[in-house]
Amino acid sequence: MPKKWLKSKHYANKWVTLGIRTSGIRLRFVNRLMKEGNVSEEFRKYYGQYKKIYNKVISEAKKSSNNMRLRTAVNKSGVMWDLIREELGNQKKIKKNFEINTGGVNTQDPKVIANVFNEYYTSIAQKILGGTSSVKNQEANVNAVRYNGNSMFLTPTTELEVAGIIKGLGNKKSPGIDDIPEYVVKKCYPKLTTALTYVINLSLVTGHFPDQLKIAKVKPLYKKGSKTDVANYRPISLISVF
């Protein structure tokens, strides 16, 4: 029986530094001494001050880490909700069945579900086109078209220009059909720039765009209503970063 795993984002407390871990160990040790009872008043004050400073350091570390996540996030509202859920302790992994109704029967077969979504999404365009008025095709005399002196001409790109564009990409981790996300391309741009520049210029010279880059990975995103109705899922197209 197929399962769908829903995972909440978990960052494993990246704000916890070696210094915070060391201070935490010392604080727990001092706390055990406090529970034994045979300590001086001066030691109690030391424990109180140490605990206060420790909590303040943790608060500042978490604040700094959260601010960094928000600054570098593409979907800032989504990350903000992730932070709220983490503070509330909603970190449970939920396992649930994924079903789609087809022909009046619910199915959990991944292949059947994929085919149902594929047939539904490919039929949407045909239904839309079927409702529009047809336009008669008219043959055009290409030779009768006058030369336009304001035509657009594309000049070859350079490695410097390609590198600048790559650096300006976002930090999305959702890859296209090639399973290569934006942040990986940004990290590897020194090794990719020369090859990409060659491919881009070759495409401009020949007038051909690589067929593999025309393919998108389509994922269904639930909107509202019954989760077994394929019409209640919006298609999200994930294209190659290239």
Coordinates of C-alpha atoms in Angstrom, one line a residue:
M1 CA 0.0 0.0 0.0
P2 CA 1.6 3.3 -1.1
K3 CA 2.2 6.0 1.5
K4 CA 2.8 9.7 1.2
W5 CA 5.2 11.1 3.7
L6 CA 4.7 14.7 4.8
K7 CA 7.7 16.2 6.4
S8 CA 7.9 19.5 8.2
K9 CA 11.2 21.3 7.6
H10 CA 13.7 20.6 10.4
Y11 CA 17.0 22.5 10.7
A12 CA 18.4 20.6 13.6
N13 CA 19.0 23.7 15.7
K14 CA 21.8 25.2 13.5
W15 CA 22.1 28.1 15.9
V16 CA 23.6 25.7 18.6
T17 CA 27.3 26.4 18.5
L18 CA 30.2 24.6 20.3
G19 CA 30.3 27.3 22.9
I20 CA 26.6 27.0 23.6
R21 CA 26.9 23.2 24.0
T22 CA 29.9 23.6 26.3
S23 CA 28.0 26.2 28.4
G24 CA 25.0 23.9 28.5
I25 CA 27.0 21.1 29.9
R26 CA 28.5 23.3 32.6
L27 CA 25.1 24.7 33.5
R28 CA 23.7 21.2 34.0
F29 CA 26.6 20.3 36.2
V30 CA 26.2 23.4 38.3
N31 CA 22.4 22.7 38.5
R32 CA 23.2 19.2 39.9
L33 CA 25.3 20.8 42.6
M34 CA 22.5 23.2 43.4
K35 CA 20.1 20.3 43.9
E36 CA 22.5 18.7 46.4
G37 CA 21.9 21.7 48.6
N38 CA 25.3 22.1 50.3
V39 CA 26.2 25.3 48.4
S40 CA 27.0 28.8 49.6
E41 CA 24.9 31.9 48.9
E42 CA 27.7 33.2 46.7
F43 CA 27.5 30.0 44.6
R44 CA 23.7 30.4 44.2
K45 CA 24.2 33.9 42.9
Y46 CA 26.8 32.6 40.5
Y47 CA 24.4 30.0 39.2
G48 CA 21.6 32.6 38.7
Q49 CA 23.8 34.9 36.8
Y50 CA 25.3 32.1 34.7
K51 CA 21.8 30.8 33.8
K52 CA 20.6 34.3 32.9
I53 CA 23.6 34.9 30.5
Y54 CA 23.2 31.4 29.0
N55 CA 19.5 32.0 28.2
K56 CA 20.3 35.4 26.7
V57 CA 23.0 33.9 24.4
I58 CA 20.6 31.2 23.2
S59 CA 18.0 33.8 22.5
E60 CA 20.4 36.0 20.5
A61 CA 21.7 32.9 18.6
K62 CA 18.2 31.8 17.6
K63 CA 17.3 35.3 16.6
S64 CA 20.4 35.6 14.4
S65 CA 19.8 32.2 12.8
N66 CA 16.1 33.0 12.1
N67 CA 17.0 36.4 10.5
M68 CA 19.5 34.7 8.2
R69 CA 16.9 32.2 7.1
L70 CA 14.4 34.9 6.3
R71 CA 17.0 37.0 4.4
T72 CA 18.1 34.2 2.2
A73 CA 14.6 32.6 1.7
V74 CA 12.8 32.8 -1.6
N75 CA 9.4 32.2 -0.1
K76 CA 9.7 34.4 3.0
S77 CA 6.1 33.9 4.2
G78 CA 6.6 30.1 4.0
V79 CA 9.8 30.3 6.1
M80 CA 8.1 32.5 8.6
W81 CA 5.3 29.9 9.1
D82 CA 8.0 27.2 9.4
L83 CA 9.6 29.2 12.2
I84 CA 6.3 29.6 14.0
R85 CA 5.6 25.9 13.8
E86 CA 9.1 25.1 15.1
E87 CA 8.6 27.4 18.1
L88 CA 5.2 25.7 18.8
G89 CA 6.8 22.3 18.6
N90 CA 4.9 21.0 15.6
Q91 CA 7.7 18.8 14.3
K92 CA 5.9 15.5 13.9
K93 CA 6.1 13.5 10.8
I94 CA 2.7 12.6 9.4
K95 CA 2.1 9.4 7.4
K96 CA -1.1 9.2 5.5
N97 CA -2.5 7.3 2.5
F98 CA -2.7 9.2 -0.8
E99 CA -5.9 8.4 -2.8
I100 CA -7.4 9.6 -6.0
N101 CA -10.9 8.8 -7.3
T102 CA -11.0 7.5 -10.8
G103 CA -14.1 6.0 -12.4
G104 CA -15.9 6.1 -9.1
V105 CA -13.3 4.1 -7.4
N106 CA -10.5 5.3 -5.0
T107 CA -7.0 4.1 -5.9
Q108 CA -3.7 4.3 -4.1
D109 CA -1.6 2.8 -7.0
P110 CA 1.1 5.4 -7.8
K111 CA 1.2 4.6 -11.5
V112 CA -2.6 4.8 -11.9
I113 CA -2.6 8.1 -10.0
A114 CA 0.2 9.6 -12.2
N115 CA -1.7 8.6 -15.3
V116 CA -4.9 10.1 -14.0
F117 CA -3.2 13.4 -13.3
N118 CA -1.4 13.3 -16.7
E119 CA -4.6 12.7 -18.6
Y120 CA -6.5 15.4 -16.7
Y121 CA -3.8 18.1 -17.1
T122 CA -3.3 17.4 -20.8
S123 CA -7.0 17.5 -21.5
I124 CA -7.4 21.0 -19.9
A125 CA -5.8 22.8 -22.8
Q126 CA -8.0 20.9 -25.3
K127 CA -11.1 21.9 -23.4
I128 CA -10.1 25.5 -23.3
L129 CA -9.3 25.6 -27.0
G130 CA -12.5 23.8 -27.8
G131 CA -14.5 26.7 -26.3
T132 CA -12.9 29.4 -28.4
S133 CA -13.9 30.5 -31.9
S134 CA -11.8 29.0 -34.7
V135 CA -9.6 31.3 -36.8
K136 CA -9.1 30.4 -40.5
N137 CA -5.5 30.0 -41.4
Q138 CA -4.4 32.3 -44.1
E139 CA -1.4 31.7 -46.3
A140 CA 1.2 34.5 -46.1
N141 CA 3.5 35.5 -48.9
V142 CA 6.9 35.7 -47.1
N143 CA 8.5 37.4 -50.1
A144 CA 5.9 40.2 -49.8
V145 CA 7.1 41.1 -46.3
R146 CA 9.3 44.2 -46.4
Y147 CA 12.7 44.3 -44.6
N148 CA 12.5 45.9 -41.2
G149 CA 15.6 47.8 -40.3
N150 CA 14.6 47.7 -36.6
S151 CA 14.9 43.9 -36.4
M152 CA 16.3 42.4 -33.2
F153 CA 19.8 40.9 -33.4
L154 CA 21.3 38.8 -30.7
T155 CA 25.0 39.1 -30.0
P156 CA 27.1 36.3 -28.4
T157 CA 27.2 36.2 -24.7
T158 CA 30.3 36.1 -22.6
E159 CA 31.5 34.1 -19.6
L160 CA 31.4 37.2 -17.4
E161 CA 27.7 37.9 -18.3
V162 CA 26.7 34.2 -17.7
A163 CA 28.5 34.2 -14.4
G164 CA 26.7 37.4 -13.3
I165 CA 23.3 35.9 -14.2
I166 CA 24.1 32.7 -12.3
K167 CA 25.1 34.7 -9.2
G168 CA 21.8 36.5 -9.4
L169 CA 19.7 33.3 -9.2
G170 CA 17.7 32.6 -6.1
N171 CA 18.3 29.8 -3.6
K172 CA 15.4 27.5 -4.6
K173 CA 15.9 23.8 -3.8
S174 CA 13.0 22.6 -6.0
P175 CA 14.8 21.1 -9.1
G176 CA 13.4 20.6 -12.6
I177 CA 13.5 17.4 -14.6
D178 CA 17.3 17.3 -14.3
D179 CA 17.2 17.3 -10.5
I180 CA 19.6 20.2 -10.3
P181 CA 18.3 23.1 -8.1
E182 CA 19.4 26.7 -8.3
Y183 CA 21.6 26.7 -5.2
V184 CA 23.7 23.9 -6.6
V185 CA 24.3 25.8 -9.9
K186 CA 25.3 28.9 -7.9
K187 CA 27.8 26.9 -5.9
C188 CA 29.3 25.3 -9.0
Y189 CA 29.2 28.3 -11.3
P190 CA 33.0 28.5 -11.7
K191 CA 33.0 25.0 -13.3
L192 CA 29.9 25.6 -15.4
T193 CA 30.4 29.0 -16.8
T194 CA 32.6 28.1 -19.8
A195 CA 30.4 25.2 -20.9
L196 CA 27.1 27.1 -20.5
T197 CA 28.5 30.1 -22.5
Y198 CA 29.4 27.7 -25.3
V199 CA 25.9 26.1 -25.3
I200 CA 24.1 29.4 -25.2
N201 CA 26.1 30.9 -28.1
L202 CA 25.7 27.7 -30.1
S203 CA 21.9 27.9 -29.6
L204 CA 21.9 31.5 -30.8
V205 CA 23.9 30.7 -33.9
T206 CA 22.0 27.6 -34.9
G207 CA 18.6 28.9 -33.8
H208 CA 17.9 25.7 -31.9
F209 CA 16.9 25.4 -28.2
P210 CA 17.8 22.1 -26.5
D211 CA 14.8 19.8 -26.4
Q212 CA 15.6 18.6 -22.9
L213 CA 15.3 22.1 -21.5
K214 CA 11.7 22.3 -22.8
I215 CA 10.6 19.5 -20.5
A216 CA 9.0 20.5 -17.1
K217 CA 8.4 18.4 -14.0
V218 CA 4.7 18.8 -13.1
K219 CA 3.6 18.4 -9.5
P220 CA 0.0 18.6 -8.3
L221 CA -0.6 21.0 -5.5
Y222 CA -3.7 20.6 -3.4
K223 CA -6.1 23.6 -3.4
K224 CA -9.3 22.8 -1.6
G225 CA -12.2 20.4 -1.6
S226 CA -12.0 16.7 -1.7
K227 CA -8.5 15.4 -1.8
T228 CA -9.6 12.4 -3.9
D229 CA -10.8 14.7 -6.7
V230 CA -8.0 15.3 -9.3
A231 CA -9.7 18.6 -10.2
N232 CA -8.8 20.0 -6.8
Y233 CA -5.1 19.9 -7.5
R234 CA -3.3 22.8 -9.3
P235 CA -0.4 21.8 -11.5
I236 CA 3.0 23.3 -10.6
S237 CA 5.6 23.2 -13.4
L238 CA 9.2 22.9 -12.2
I239 CA 11.5 23.8 -15.1
S240 CA 15.3 23.4 -15.4
V241 CA 17.3 26.3 -14.0
F242 CA 19.3 26.2 -17.2

